Each structure stands twice: as C-alpha cells, then as structure tokens.
mmCIF file of C-alpha atoms and ligand atoms in Angstrom:
data_model
loop_
_atom_site.group_PDB
_atom_site.id
_atom_site.type_symbol
_atom_site.label_atom_id
_atom_site.label_comp_id
_atom_site.label_asym_id
_atom_site.label_seq_id
_atom_site.Cartn_x
_atom_site.Cartn_y
_atom_site.Cartn_z
ATOM 1 C CA MET N 876 27.446 51.196 -26.826
ATOM 2 C CA PHE N 877 29.947 52.288 -25.004
ATOM 3 C CA GLU N 878 32.445 52.909 -27.914
ATOM 4 C CA ASN N 879 35.128 55.213 -27.321
ATOM 5 C CA LYS N 880 33.582 56.553 -24.189
ATOM 6 C CA SER N 881 35.363 57.541 -20.928
ATOM 7 C CA ILE N 882 33.608 55.877 -18.003
ATOM 8 C CA LEU N 883 33.892 56.741 -14.198
ATOM 9 C CA ILE N 884 32.682 53.866 -12.393
ATOM 10 C CA THR N 885 32.267 54.955 -8.647
ATOM 11 C CA GLY N 886 32.583 51.783 -6.173
ATOM 12 C CA ALA N 887 34.436 50.016 -8.901
ATOM 13 C CA THR N 888 36.088 47.667 -6.416
ATOM 14 C CA GLY N 889 32.817 46.420 -4.935
ATOM 15 C CA THR N 890 30.727 43.521 -6.167
ATOM 16 C CA LEU N 891 29.000 45.316 -8.816
ATOM 17 C CA GLY N 892 31.348 47.655 -9.801
ATOM 18 C CA SER N 893 34.264 45.169 -10.401
ATOM 19 C CA ALA N 894 31.867 42.695 -12.372
ATOM 20 C CA LEU N 895 30.702 45.667 -14.561
ATOM 21 C CA THR N 896 34.350 46.769 -15.086
ATOM 22 C CA ARG N 897 35.149 43.262 -16.496
ATOM 23 C CA SER N 898 32.123 43.248 -18.541
ATOM 24 C CA LEU N 899 33.018 46.554 -20.176
ATOM 25 C CA LEU N 900 36.535 45.445 -20.761
ATOM 26 C CA SER N 901 35.496 42.426 -22.431
ATOM 27 C CA GLY N 902 34.033 44.591 -25.316
ATOM 28 C CA ALA N 903 30.891 43.057 -25.782
ATOM 29 C CA HIS N 904 28.989 46.429 -25.540
ATOM 30 C CA GLY N 905 31.637 48.497 -27.404
ATOM 31 C CA SER N 906 35.357 49.337 -26.687
ATOM 32 C CA PRO N 907 35.504 52.411 -24.070
ATOM 33 C CA LYS N 908 38.508 54.515 -24.400
ATOM 34 C CA LYS N 909 38.937 54.768 -20.551
ATOM 35 C CA LEU N 910 37.403 53.197 -17.451
ATOM 36 C CA LEU N 911 38.120 55.149 -14.319
ATOM 37 C CA ILE N 912 38.025 53.146 -11.112
ATOM 38 C CA PHE N 913 37.038 55.461 -8.090
ATOM 39 C CA SER N 914 37.005 54.169 -4.673
ATOM 40 C CA ARG N 915 38.556 54.901 -1.256
ATOM 41 C CA ASP N 916 40.544 51.801 -0.354
ATOM 42 C CA GLU N 917 43.966 51.447 -1.848
ATOM 43 C CA ALA N 918 44.248 47.558 -1.373
ATOM 44 C CA LYS N 919 40.848 46.902 -2.918
ATOM 45 C CA GLN N 920 42.247 48.783 -6.021
ATOM 46 C CA PHE N 921 45.525 47.087 -6.177
ATOM 47 C CA HIS N 922 43.875 43.666 -6.160
ATOM 48 C CA LEU N 923 41.299 44.774 -8.622
ATOM 49 C CA MET N 924 43.994 45.913 -11.117
ATOM 50 C CA GLN N 925 46.039 42.843 -10.412
ATOM 51 C CA SER N 926 43.015 40.546 -11.339
ATOM 52 C CA LEU N 927 42.006 42.636 -14.357
ATOM 53 C CA GLU N 928 45.607 42.453 -15.722
ATOM 54 C CA LYS N 929 45.515 38.589 -15.323
ATOM 55 C CA ARG N 930 42.590 38.449 -16.828
ATOM 56 C CA PHE N 931 42.883 40.875 -19.820
ATOM 57 C CA GLY N 932 46.858 41.321 -19.888
ATOM 58 C CA GLY N 933 48.925 44.296 -19.142
ATOM 59 C CA SER N 934 47.695 46.366 -22.049
ATOM 60 C CA ILE N 935 44.528 46.835 -20.045
ATOM 61 C CA ASN N 936 46.830 49.796 -18.058
ATOM 62 C CA ALA N 937 46.088 51.831 -21.165
ATOM 63 C CA ARG N 938 42.604 51.771 -20.614
ATOM 64 C CA VAL N 939 41.731 51.562 -17.066
ATOM 65 C CA ALA N 940 43.007 54.068 -14.486
ATOM 66 C CA SER N 941 42.312 53.747 -10.719
ATOM 67 C CA ARG N 942 41.749 56.884 -8.424
ATOM 68 C CA ILE N 943 41.621 57.074 -4.707
ATOM 69 C CA GLY N 944 38.840 59.163 -3.704
ATOM 70 C CA ASP N 945 35.812 59.715 -1.565
ATOM 71 C CA ILE N 946 32.336 60.788 -3.134
ATOM 72 C CA ARG N 947 31.641 62.567 0.097
ATOM 73 C CA ASN N 948 34.401 65.016 -0.923
ATOM 74 C CA TYR N 949 33.371 67.530 -3.944
ATOM 75 C CA ASP N 950 36.959 68.193 -4.920
ATOM 76 C CA SER N 951 37.938 64.666 -5.139
ATOM 77 C CA VAL N 952 34.525 63.916 -7.164
ATOM 78 C CA VAL N 953 35.353 66.976 -9.422
ATOM 79 C CA LYS N 954 38.865 65.799 -10.253
ATOM 80 C CA ALA N 955 37.595 62.299 -11.163
ATOM 81 C CA LEU N 956 35.156 63.826 -13.639
ATOM 82 C CA LYS N 957 37.748 65.290 -15.705
ATOM 83 C CA SER N 958 37.112 64.258 -19.380
ATOM 84 C CA ILE N 959 34.353 61.632 -18.563
ATOM 85 C CA ASP N 960 31.420 60.925 -20.715
ATOM 86 C CA THR N 961 29.522 58.385 -18.542
ATOM 87 C CA VAL N 962 29.168 57.935 -14.959
ATOM 88 C CA ILE N 963 27.948 54.750 -13.157
ATOM 89 C CA HIS N 964 27.543 55.321 -9.680
ATOM 90 C CA CYS N 965 28.019 52.253 -7.509
ATOM 91 C CA ALA N 966 29.574 53.522 -4.563
ATOM 92 C CA ALA N 967 27.317 53.339 -1.590
ATOM 93 C CA LEU N 968 26.722 52.178 2.017
ATOM 94 C CA LYS N 969 24.530 49.281 1.392
ATOM 95 C CA GLN N 970 24.269 47.253 4.699
ATOM 96 C CA VAL N 971 20.917 47.891 6.385
ATOM 97 C CA PRO N 972 22.133 47.285 10.212
ATOM 98 C CA ASN N 973 25.305 49.858 9.628
ATOM 99 C CA SER N 974 23.165 52.562 8.414
ATOM 100 C CA GLU N 975 20.657 52.129 11.116
ATOM 101 C CA ARG N 976 23.538 52.645 13.751
ATOM 102 C CA PHE N 977 25.252 55.252 11.817
ATOM 103 C CA PRO N 978 22.500 57.146 10.026
ATOM 104 C CA GLU N 979 25.044 60.113 9.522
ATOM 105 C CA GLU N 980 27.247 58.062 7.606
ATOM 106 C CA ALA N 981 24.655 56.619 5.057
ATOM 107 C CA ILE N 982 23.435 60.164 4.514
ATOM 108 C CA ALA N 983 26.975 61.307 3.785
ATOM 109 C CA THR N 984 27.676 58.646 1.243
ATOM 110 C CA ASN N 985 24.492 57.781 -0.238
ATOM 111 C CA ILE N 986 22.652 61.391 -0.384
ATOM 112 C CA MET N 987 25.531 63.787 -0.238
ATOM 113 C CA GLY N 988 27.776 61.516 -2.579
ATOM 114 C CA ILE N 989 25.323 61.811 -5.617
ATOM 115 C CA ASN N 990 24.734 65.379 -4.663
ATOM 116 C CA ASN N 991 28.466 66.044 -5.222
ATOM 117 C CA ILE N 992 28.351 64.308 -8.336
ATOM 118 C CA ILE N 993 25.381 66.253 -9.772
ATOM 119 C CA ASN N 994 26.817 69.526 -8.633
ATOM 120 C CA ALA N 995 30.236 68.897 -9.916
ATOM 121 C CA ILE N 996 28.583 67.842 -13.224
ATOM 122 C CA GLN N 997 26.684 71.148 -13.263
ATOM 123 C CA ASN N 998 29.827 73.051 -13.031
ATOM 124 C CA LEU N 999 31.764 71.387 -15.733
ATOM 125 C CA SER N 1000 32.633 73.205 -18.953
ATOM 126 C CA TYR N 1001 31.924 69.977 -20.960
ATOM 127 C CA PRO N 1002 28.803 67.698 -21.090
ATOM 128 C CA VAL N 1003 28.829 64.429 -19.364
ATOM 129 C CA ASP N 1004 26.066 62.311 -21.461
ATOM 130 C CA THR N 1005 24.521 59.916 -18.720
ATOM 131 C CA VAL N 1006 24.773 59.252 -15.091
ATOM 132 C CA ILE N 1007 23.354 56.088 -13.935
ATOM 133 C CA GLY N 1008 22.481 55.564 -10.287
ATOM 134 C CA ILE N 1009 22.080 52.066 -8.675
ATOM 135 C CA SER N 1010 18.960 51.548 -6.203
ATOM 136 C CA THR N 1011 17.467 48.856 -4.577
ATOM 137 C CA ASP N 1012 14.215 47.676 -3.635
ATOM 138 C CA LYS N 1013 14.807 48.794 -0.066
ATOM 139 C CA ALA N 1014 14.200 52.514 -1.526
ATOM 140 C CA VAL N 1015 10.705 51.802 -2.121
ATOM 141 C CA GLU N 1016 8.308 52.627 0.584
ATOM 142 C CA PRO N 1017 11.500 52.649 2.799
ATOM 143 C CA VAL N 1018 11.701 51.648 6.625
ATOM 144 C CA SER N 1019 15.418 51.702 6.935
ATOM 145 C CA VAL N 1020 18.026 54.431 6.862
ATOM 146 C CA MET N 1021 19.635 52.755 4.103
ATOM 147 C CA GLY N 1022 16.598 52.296 2.018
ATOM 148 C CA MET N 1023 15.523 56.178 2.726
ATOM 149 C CA SER N 1024 18.901 57.362 1.857
ATOM 150 C CA LYS N 1025 18.695 55.125 -1.646
ATOM 151 C CA ALA N 1026 15.237 56.989 -2.303
ATOM 152 C CA LEU N 1027 16.759 60.243 -1.908
ATOM 153 C CA GLN N 1028 19.646 59.264 -4.089
ATOM 154 C CA GLU N 1029 16.777 58.287 -6.637
ATOM 155 C CA LYS N 1030 15.160 61.411 -6.225
ATOM 156 C CA LEU N 1031 18.242 63.598 -6.614
ATOM 157 C CA ILE N 1032 19.011 61.821 -9.900
ATOM 158 C CA ILE N 1033 15.582 62.343 -11.194
ATOM 159 C CA ALA N 1034 15.508 65.904 -10.313
ATOM 160 C CA ALA N 1035 18.913 66.724 -11.772
ATOM 161 C CA ASN N 1036 17.501 66.385 -15.162
ATOM 162 C CA GLN N 1037 15.739 69.604 -14.876
ATOM 163 C CA ASP N 1038 18.649 71.614 -13.825
ATOM 164 C CA ILE N 1039 20.974 69.918 -16.100
ATOM 165 C CA PRO N 1040 19.261 69.270 -19.343
ATOM 166 C CA ARG N 1041 22.564 68.460 -21.378
ATOM 167 C CA THR N 1042 23.022 65.374 -19.085
ATOM 168 C CA ARG N 1043 20.525 62.378 -18.857
ATOM 169 C CA PHE N 1044 20.341 61.265 -15.503
ATOM 170 C CA ILE N 1045 18.577 57.700 -14.895
ATOM 171 C CA ASN N 1046 18.249 55.152 -12.206
ATOM 172 C CA VAL N 1047 18.278 51.323 -11.984
ATOM 173 C CA ARG N 1048 16.502 49.544 -9.214
ATOM 174 C CA TYR N 1049 16.682 45.805 -8.187
ATOM 175 C CA GLY N 1050 16.693 43.212 -5.341
ATOM 176 C CA ASN N 1051 19.424 41.199 -3.536
ATOM 177 C CA VAL N 1052 22.261 40.760 -5.852
ATOM 178 C CA LEU N 1053 23.212 36.731 -5.379
ATOM 179 C CA GLY N 1054 26.367 36.471 -3.821
ATOM 180 C CA SER N 1055 27.240 39.929 -3.230
ATOM 181 C CA ARG N 1056 29.537 41.021 -0.632
ATOM 182 C CA GLY N 1057 27.807 40.701 2.885
ATOM 183 C CA SER N 1058 24.717 39.423 1.368
ATOM 184 C CA PHE N 1059 22.887 36.303 2.686
ATOM 185 C CA LEU N 1060 23.808 33.465 0.411
ATOM 186 C CA PRO N 1061 27.457 33.720 0.836
ATOM 187 C CA THR N 1062 26.809 33.957 4.554
ATOM 188 C CA PHE N 1063 24.744 30.625 4.359
ATOM 189 C CA LEU N 1064 27.288 28.912 2.241
ATOM 190 C CA SER N 1065 30.303 29.684 4.702
ATOM 191 C CA GLN N 1066 27.888 28.333 7.707
ATOM 192 C CA VAL N 1067 27.470 25.218 5.857
ATOM 193 C CA LYS N 1068 31.038 24.913 4.980
ATOM 194 C CA ALA N 1069 32.104 25.342 8.544
ATOM 195 C CA GLY N 1070 29.486 23.057 9.798
ATOM 196 C CA LEU N 1071 27.519 25.787 11.457
ATOM 197 C CA PRO N 1072 23.614 26.279 11.855
ATOM 198 C CA ILE N 1073 22.264 28.585 8.859
ATOM 199 C CA THR N 1074 20.813 31.788 10.633
ATOM 200 C CA VAL N 1075 17.687 33.135 9.299
ATOM 201 C CA THR N 1076 16.204 36.175 10.715
ATOM 202 C CA ASN N 1077 12.486 35.644 9.910
ATOM 203 C CA ALA N 1078 11.028 32.397 8.361
ATOM 204 C CA GLN N 1079 8.322 34.279 6.479
ATOM 205 C CA MET N 1080 10.749 36.769 5.058
ATOM 206 C CA THR N 1081 11.011 36.890 1.276
ATOM 207 C CA ARG N 1082 13.334 38.797 -1.044
ATOM 208 C CA PHE N 1083 13.663 39.651 -4.697
ATOM 209 C CA LEU N 1084 16.795 37.924 -6.209
ATOM 210 C CA ILE N 1085 19.095 38.665 -9.265
ATOM 211 C CA THR N 1086 22.050 37.184 -10.651
ATOM 212 C CA LEU N 1087 25.116 39.546 -11.076
ATOM 213 C CA ASP N 1088 24.996 39.002 -14.930
ATOM 214 C CA GLN N 1089 21.339 40.296 -14.721
ATOM 215 C CA ALA N 1090 22.235 43.248 -12.643
ATOM 216 C CA ILE N 1091 24.962 44.379 -15.031
ATOM 217 C CA GLU N 1092 22.486 43.696 -18.058
ATOM 218 C CA THR N 1093 20.185 45.850 -16.282
ATOM 219 C CA ILE N 1094 22.639 48.892 -16.315
ATOM 220 C CA PHE N 1095 23.184 48.227 -20.030
ATOM 221 C CA TYR N 1096 19.754 47.976 -20.922
ATOM 222 C CA ALA N 1097 19.233 51.393 -18.884
ATOM 223 C CA TYR N 1098 21.921 52.852 -20.842
ATOM 224 C CA ARG N 1099 20.472 51.942 -24.288
ATOM 225 C CA HIS N 1100 16.844 52.599 -23.608
ATOM 226 C CA ALA N 1101 16.048 54.765 -20.535
ATOM 227 C CA PRO N 1102 15.030 58.464 -21.548
ATOM 228 C CA PRO N 1103 15.923 61.023 -18.676
ATOM 229 C CA GLY N 1104 14.480 60.696 -15.362
ATOM 230 C CA TYR N 1105 13.233 57.269 -15.892
ATOM 231 C CA THR N 1106 13.709 54.223 -13.388
ATOM 232 C CA VAL N 1107 14.694 50.618 -14.956
ATOM 233 C CA ILE N 1108 13.638 47.723 -13.131
ATOM 234 C CA PRO N 1109 14.028 44.127 -14.492
ATOM 235 C CA ARG N 1110 11.272 41.777 -13.955
ATOM 236 C CA ILE N 1111 12.845 39.557 -11.545
ATOM 237 C CA LYS N 1112 11.274 36.757 -9.297
ATOM 238 C CA ALA N 1113 11.500 36.590 -5.268
ATOM 239 C CA ALA N 1114 12.368 33.635 -2.753
ATOM 240 C CA ARG N 1115 11.269 32.684 0.766
ATOM 241 C CA ILE N 1116 14.832 32.769 2.527
ATOM 242 C CA MET N 1117 13.785 29.921 4.557
ATOM 243 C CA ASP N 1118 13.250 27.988 1.330
ATOM 244 C CA ILE N 1119 16.962 28.569 0.371
ATOM 245 C CA ALA N 1120 17.925 27.577 3.811
ATOM 246 C CA ASN N 1121 16.169 24.550 3.738
ATOM 247 C CA LEU N 1122 17.507 23.424 -0.007
ATOM 248 C CA LEU N 1123 21.282 23.892 1.455
ATOM 249 C CA ALA N 1124 20.527 22.389 4.707
ATOM 250 C CA SER N 1125 18.881 19.248 3.340
ATOM 251 C CA ASN N 1126 22.015 18.468 1.516
ATOM 252 C CA SER N 1127 24.002 18.759 4.696
ATOM 253 C CA GLY N 1128 22.082 17.979 7.676
ATOM 254 C CA ILE N 1129 22.824 21.085 9.123
ATOM 255 C CA GLU N 1130 20.247 22.904 11.426
ATOM 256 C CA ILE N 1131 18.510 26.159 10.692
ATOM 257 C CA LEU N 1132 18.303 29.029 13.613
ATOM 258 C CA GLU N 1133 15.516 31.913 13.457
ATOM 259 C CA THR N 1134 17.233 34.811 15.074
ATOM 260 C CA GLY N 1135 14.683 37.487 14.936
ATOM 261 C CA THR N 1136 13.974 40.171 12.427
ATOM 262 C CA ARG N 1137 16.589 43.101 12.445
ATOM 263 C CA HIS N 1138 16.113 46.802 12.802
ATOM 264 C CA GLY N 1139 15.088 48.135 9.633
ATOM 265 C CA GLU N 1140 14.465 44.959 7.872
ATOM 266 C CA LYS N 1141 11.023 44.516 6.233
ATOM 267 C CA ILE N 1142 9.269 40.784 5.841
ATOM 268 C CA HIS N 1143 8.655 41.377 2.336
ATOM 269 C CA GLU N 1144 10.106 43.790 -0.472
ATOM 270 C CA THR N 1145 8.595 46.041 -3.113
ATOM 271 C CA LEU N 1146 9.954 46.677 -6.461
ATOM 272 C CA ALA N 1147 7.984 49.499 -7.364
ATOM 273 C CA THR N 1148 4.837 51.091 -5.682
ATOM 274 C CA ALA N 1149 1.226 51.265 -6.987
ATOM 275 C CA SER N 1150 1.422 54.843 -8.117
ATOM 276 C CA GLU N 1151 4.867 54.128 -9.862
ATOM 277 C CA LEU N 1152 3.027 51.258 -11.674
ATOM 278 C CA CYS N 1153 0.443 53.596 -13.163
ATOM 279 C CA ARG N 1154 3.488 55.223 -14.786
ATOM 280 C CA ALA N 1155 5.317 51.889 -15.840
ATOM 281 C CA GLU N 1156 6.122 51.381 -19.477
ATOM 282 C CA ALA N 1157 7.718 48.480 -21.224
ATOM 283 C CA ILE N 1158 9.602 47.719 -24.368
ATOM 284 C CA ASP N 1159 9.679 44.111 -23.838
ATOM 285 C CA THR N 1160 8.540 41.486 -21.028
ATOM 286 C CA ASN N 1161 11.972 41.771 -19.100
ATOM 287 C CA TYR N 1162 12.172 45.395 -17.903
ATOM 288 C CA LEU N 1163 9.854 47.957 -16.590
ATOM 289 C CA LEU N 1164 10.617 51.546 -17.143
ATOM 290 C CA ILE N 1165 9.002 53.870 -14.679
ATOM 291 C CA ALA N 1166 8.469 57.521 -16.121
ATOM 292 C CA PRO N 1167 9.313 60.187 -13.620
ATOM 293 C CA GLU N 1168 6.708 62.294 -12.186
ATOM 294 C CA LEU N 1169 8.509 65.454 -12.762
ATOM 295 C CA ALA N 1170 8.852 66.963 -16.042
ATOM 296 C CA THR N 1171 12.075 66.380 -17.519
ATOM 297 C CA ASN N 1172 14.117 67.157 -20.819
ATOM 298 C CA THR N 1173 12.400 64.284 -22.680
ATOM 299 C CA THR N 1174 11.766 65.950 -25.939
ATOM 300 C CA GLU N 1175 12.416 62.849 -28.022
ATOM 301 C CA LYS N 1176 11.000 60.265 -25.802
ATOM 302 C CA PRO N 1177 10.138 57.122 -27.864
ATOM 303 C CA CYS N 1178 6.577 55.934 -27.346
ATOM 304 C CA PHE N 1179 6.597 53.091 -25.152
ATOM 305 C CA LYS N 1180 3.757 50.769 -24.291
ATOM 306 C CA LYS N 1181 1.886 50.945 -20.888
ATOM 307 C CA ALA N 1182 3.186 47.825 -18.872
ATOM 308 C CA ASP N 1183 0.685 45.392 -17.601
ATOM 309 C CA ILE N 1184 1.333 45.099 -13.767
ATOM 310 C CA GLU N 1185 -0.407 46.357 -10.935
ATOM 311 C CA SER N 1186 1.569 45.234 -7.950
ATOM 312 C CA TYR N 1187 5.153 44.009 -7.505
ATOM 313 C CA THR N 1188 5.933 42.739 -4.266
ATOM 314 C CA SER N 1189 8.193 39.893 -3.368
ATOM 315 C CA ALA N 1190 5.419 37.853 -1.394
ATOM 316 C CA GLU N 1191 3.496 37.832 -4.729
ATOM 317 C CA HIS N 1192 6.192 37.009 -7.033
ATOM 318 C CA LEU N 1193 7.706 33.906 -5.802
ATOM 319 C CA GLU N 1194 10.177 31.795 -7.942
ATOM 320 C CA ASN N 1195 9.022 28.246 -8.886
ATOM 321 C CA ARG N 1196 10.854 25.928 -6.242
ATOM 322 C CA ASP N 1197 12.539 23.753 -8.904
ATOM 323 C CA THR N 1198 13.635 26.956 -10.829
ATOM 324 C CA LEU N 1199 15.089 28.154 -7.486
ATOM 325 C CA ARG N 1200 16.923 24.906 -6.748
ATOM 326 C CA ILE N 1201 18.598 24.812 -10.127
ATOM 327 C CA LYS N 1202 19.809 28.357 -9.689
ATOM 328 C CA LEU N 1203 21.205 27.681 -6.159
ATOM 329 C CA ILE N 1204 22.971 24.568 -7.448
ATOM 330 C CA GLU N 1205 24.400 26.848 -10.182
ATOM 331 C CA PHE N 1206 25.497 29.486 -7.850
ATOM 332 C CA GLU N 1207 26.922 27.116 -5.093
ATOM 333 C CA LYS N 1208 29.181 25.436 -7.944
ATOM 334 C CA LYS N 1209 30.219 28.981 -8.775
ATOM 335 C CA PHE N 1210 30.752 29.895 -5.154
ATOM 336 C CA ILE N 1211 32.921 26.731 -4.206
ATOM 337 C CA THR N 1212 35.014 27.362 -7.417
ATOM 338 C CA GLU N 1213 35.701 30.990 -6.462
ATOM 339 C CA LEU N 1214 36.613 29.945 -2.747
ATOM 340 C CA GLU N 1215 38.716 27.298 -4.122
ATOM 341 C CA HIS N 1216 41.000 29.803 -6.202
HETATM 342 N N1 NAP U 1803 24.535 43.923 -3.348
HETATM 343 C C1 NAP U 1803 23.230 44.148 -3.658
HETATM 344 O O1 NAP U 1803 22.540 43.295 -3.227
HETATM 345 C C2 NAP U 1803 22.458 45.166 -4.376
HETATM 346 C C3 NAP U 1803 21.089 45.367 -4.610
HETATM 347 C C4 NAP U 1803 20.539 46.363 -5.095
HETATM 348 C C5 NAP U 1803 21.330 47.633 -5.377
HETATM 349 N N2 NAP U 1803 22.694 47.314 -4.857
HETATM 350 C C6 NAP U 1803 23.411 48.758 -5.055
HETATM 351 O O2 NAP U 1803 24.450 48.531 -6.065
HETATM 352 C C7 NAP U 1803 25.604 49.175 -5.735
HETATM 353 C C8 NAP U 1803 26.837 48.380 -5.417
HETATM 354 O O3 NAP U 1803 26.766 47.417 -4.545
HETATM 355 P P1 NAP U 1803 27.651 46.381 -4.389
HETATM 356 O O4 NAP U 1803 27.112 45.187 -3.834
HETATM 357 O O5 NAP U 1803 28.678 46.313 -5.193
HETATM 358 O O6 NAP U 1803 28.533 46.989 -2.882
HETATM 359 P P2 NAP U 1803 29.972 46.910 -2.387
HETATM 360 O O7 NAP U 1803 30.421 45.601 -2.682
HETATM 361 O O8 NAP U 1803 29.773 47.083 -0.857
HETATM 362 O O9 NAP U 1803 30.914 47.990 -2.688
HETATM 363 C C9 NAP U 1803 30.729 49.313 -2.653
HETATM 364 C C10 NAP U 1803 31.723 50.042 -3.368
HETATM 365 O O10 NAP U 1803 31.547 51.407 -3.111
HETATM 366 C C11 NAP U 1803 32.806 52.087 -2.593
HETATM 367 N N3 NAP U 1803 32.787 53.106 -1.732
HETATM 368 C C12 NAP U 1803 32.045 53.168 -0.383
HETATM 369 N N4 NAP U 1803 31.831 54.289 0.122
HETATM 370 C C13 NAP U 1803 32.802 55.017 -0.763
HETATM 371 C C14 NAP U 1803 32.926 56.411 -0.717
HETATM 372 N N5 NAP U 1803 32.347 57.270 0.142
HETATM 373 N N6 NAP U 1803 33.491 57.036 -1.872
HETATM 374 C C15 NAP U 1803 33.996 56.365 -2.712
HETATM 375 N N7 NAP U 1803 33.646 54.969 -2.938
HETATM 376 C C16 NAP U 1803 32.875 54.337 -1.940
HETATM 377 C C17 NAP U 1803 33.551 50.605 -1.931
HETATM 378 O O11 NAP U 1803 34.927 50.786 -2.130
HETATM 379 P P3 NAP U 1803 35.842 51.578 -0.749
HETATM 380 O O12 NAP U 1803 35.168 51.022 0.581
HETATM 381 O O13 NAP U 1803 36.968 51.352 -0.917
HETATM 382 O O14 NAP U 1803 35.573 53.040 -0.968
HETATM 383 C C18 NAP U 1803 33.125 49.634 -2.716
HETATM 384 O O15 NAP U 1803 33.860 49.604 -4.054
HETATM 385 C C19 NAP U 1803 25.255 49.884 -4.430
HETATM 386 O O16 NAP U 1803 24.759 51.339 -4.896
HETATM 387 C C20 NAP U 1803 24.173 49.273 -3.904
HETATM 388 O O17 NAP U 1803 23.177 50.056 -3.018
HETATM 389 C C21 NAP U 1803 23.349 46.508 -4.295
#
C-alpha cells in the first residue's frame, strides 16, 4: 500500500503515531520511501528515534527523518510537507479536562492545525495523494471542547475534498485506545501496582474500547478503501468502566472510589449518529464507511452495500464479560512487561 511513499506522520511521538511508525517500518504494508516524524518536543523525538534504531537497526536513518514543528504554525507545516505523498494526522490535544480549561488551546491545535495542513496542501505545486485525520467518538454529538474541536477537524477534512480534488481527505473515528497515554487503563493499573484505590468517575459510564493494533489497522483499512470524504469506523465493542475496575480490583483486593463525573464527560459515547448511519456503507462486517453529506470528487466510487445498523452507542454495544476479562488479562501482561523494561 505504502510502497515508495513519503509519509508525514504528525504527532508521531504519541501513542498512536509511534505505533503507526513502527508498523509502517515493519514493511507489512509496503516499504515507504520516507517517514517524516513531526511534533514539538525534541526529547520525545530523540527517544522515538533511539527506540526505532534499537528495533530496526541503524539503517532506518535513511528512511526516517524527524522534524521539530508545530501544526499551529503554517510555515512549519509547509516545510514538513515538502515532497510528501501521504499525511497521517495524529497530532492533537486529546485530554477532555485540559481542553475544558483551555479551550483556545484545543481550537489552536485541533482546528487550526488541520486548517494549516489543508491550506498548505492547496498551495503546493505537487499533489499530496491522501490525508487521513484521526478522530474520536467524542466528536459525535459533542459536549466537550475537545469533542467539538475534533468534530470541526472532521468537517474541515471532509470539506477540503471540494477545494482540492487532486487530494483524497478522509477520517477514521474510534473510541478509547486501550493503554494510550493518559487513558484510564494505565491509570488503573498504576493505582493497583501502588496499592491505591482505583478511581472511577461514574459507575454507570461506558466506553468504546479498541486495541492499538486495531486502531492502526483502521488507518490502513481507510487508506486502502475509503473514497474522498468518507469516515471509517471500526465495529468495536464497549465496556462499563466499573466492570473493568471490578475485574482489576477482584485480583488485588483494592477498593474502588467513585469520584464524580468531570466537566465535558458523557456517561455513554456514540460512534455514529442516526443520520450518519442512514449513509453508512460496508465492505465487510468489521468496518462502517460513512459517506459524506457534501458532494466530493467521488467520480469513481466503488459500489459498497448499505450497512445494517440503526444506532451505535456504547450503552447498547457492551462486550461480553468473559471476552472483556480475557482482553484485560492480555493487556495487563503486556503493560507489566513494558513497565519492567
Ligand atoms: N488515545 C485515544 O484513546 C484516542 C482515541 C480516539 C482518537 N484518538 C486520536 O488519535 C490521535 C493520536 O492520539 P494519541 O493517543 O497518540 O495522542 P498522544 O499520545 O497524546 O500524542 C499526541 C501527539 O501529538 C503531538 N502534538 C501535540 N500538539 C502538537 C502540535 N501543536 N504540533 C505538533 N505536534 C503536536 C505530540 O507531541 P508533542 O507534544 O511533542 O508535540 C504527540 O506526538 C489524536 O488525534 C487523538 O485525538 C486517540
């Protein structure tokens, strides 16, 4: 898929971006010509490059380059786009409480960042083939600033197809990536390890869960199949956060504390609205492809079948408890191994 492509990964030092970089370097989806890692913090870039060298050998320096830059800054985005074929846009502010406290920061990163990428691509003399935006269920009927900013990121990406028909702009959208930086599961596991109570904000809360591997596969699937303006959603299951806390506490005898719903937090999440599901198509049972409302440059769109789903909320799509237990045991082992190294 990515054979001989030059790929810009914004936010490549984050949980998703670094796993994506490793996956692209493994060659399972073709051998990219160049991967450009783009983010602000030089220490994180240094550690990522070191870990890539350790894993893939010193020769990766010919294929991976890092660039310090800020997606809020148009000039630094223009420089990063030089000779790029494909953009995978992972850079974001993603913590709900931070965006509630500093909404202008979420606007600057999550909205103006993608706007800079789109404007820069429009002004390039050569074509970028694809831009993939990574979105979240929090962008659906959003109540938080973070969710609202990601909803606008999605809309900007869809609308860009109208002005820049030579580039395909698409979105992927999913729920909580298990174990991602700052998410609830590593927090719970660290609390258990330290012998502290597990803190759950609301006992009723449910969340869609996705593994890091599934999140990356969704990006590859979207790259392979999504026509311009489409949003790709993996058909994932949800869990009650309290059930996860109980499963972890039952092995350790640790208590669970309910701390109260935070600003901007929903009790249940929605992966696609009813009106989006009216436009949902499918190639197989694992993903939904939501067609854009806006007309796009979809002249050669393949004929997908209509998807068979009327609502998609986390309250209705709970994972079976035994499966959840198995997934948690696998995750816990991996997490503890990573902590020990
Ligand atoms: N994690 C989840 O559960 C989840 C679920 C659904 C969707 N997503 C989406 O997936 C994407 C990646 O999430 P993640 O979990 O990998 O996040 P993360 O671990 O917090 O990583 C964020 C990345 O973005 C970079 N970044 C932040 N602000 C930037 C800026 N202004 N300019 C350039 N780079 C910037 C960060 O590096 P520096 O700070 O060094 O710049 C870091 O590399 C985000 O778009 C997120 O909304 C995540």
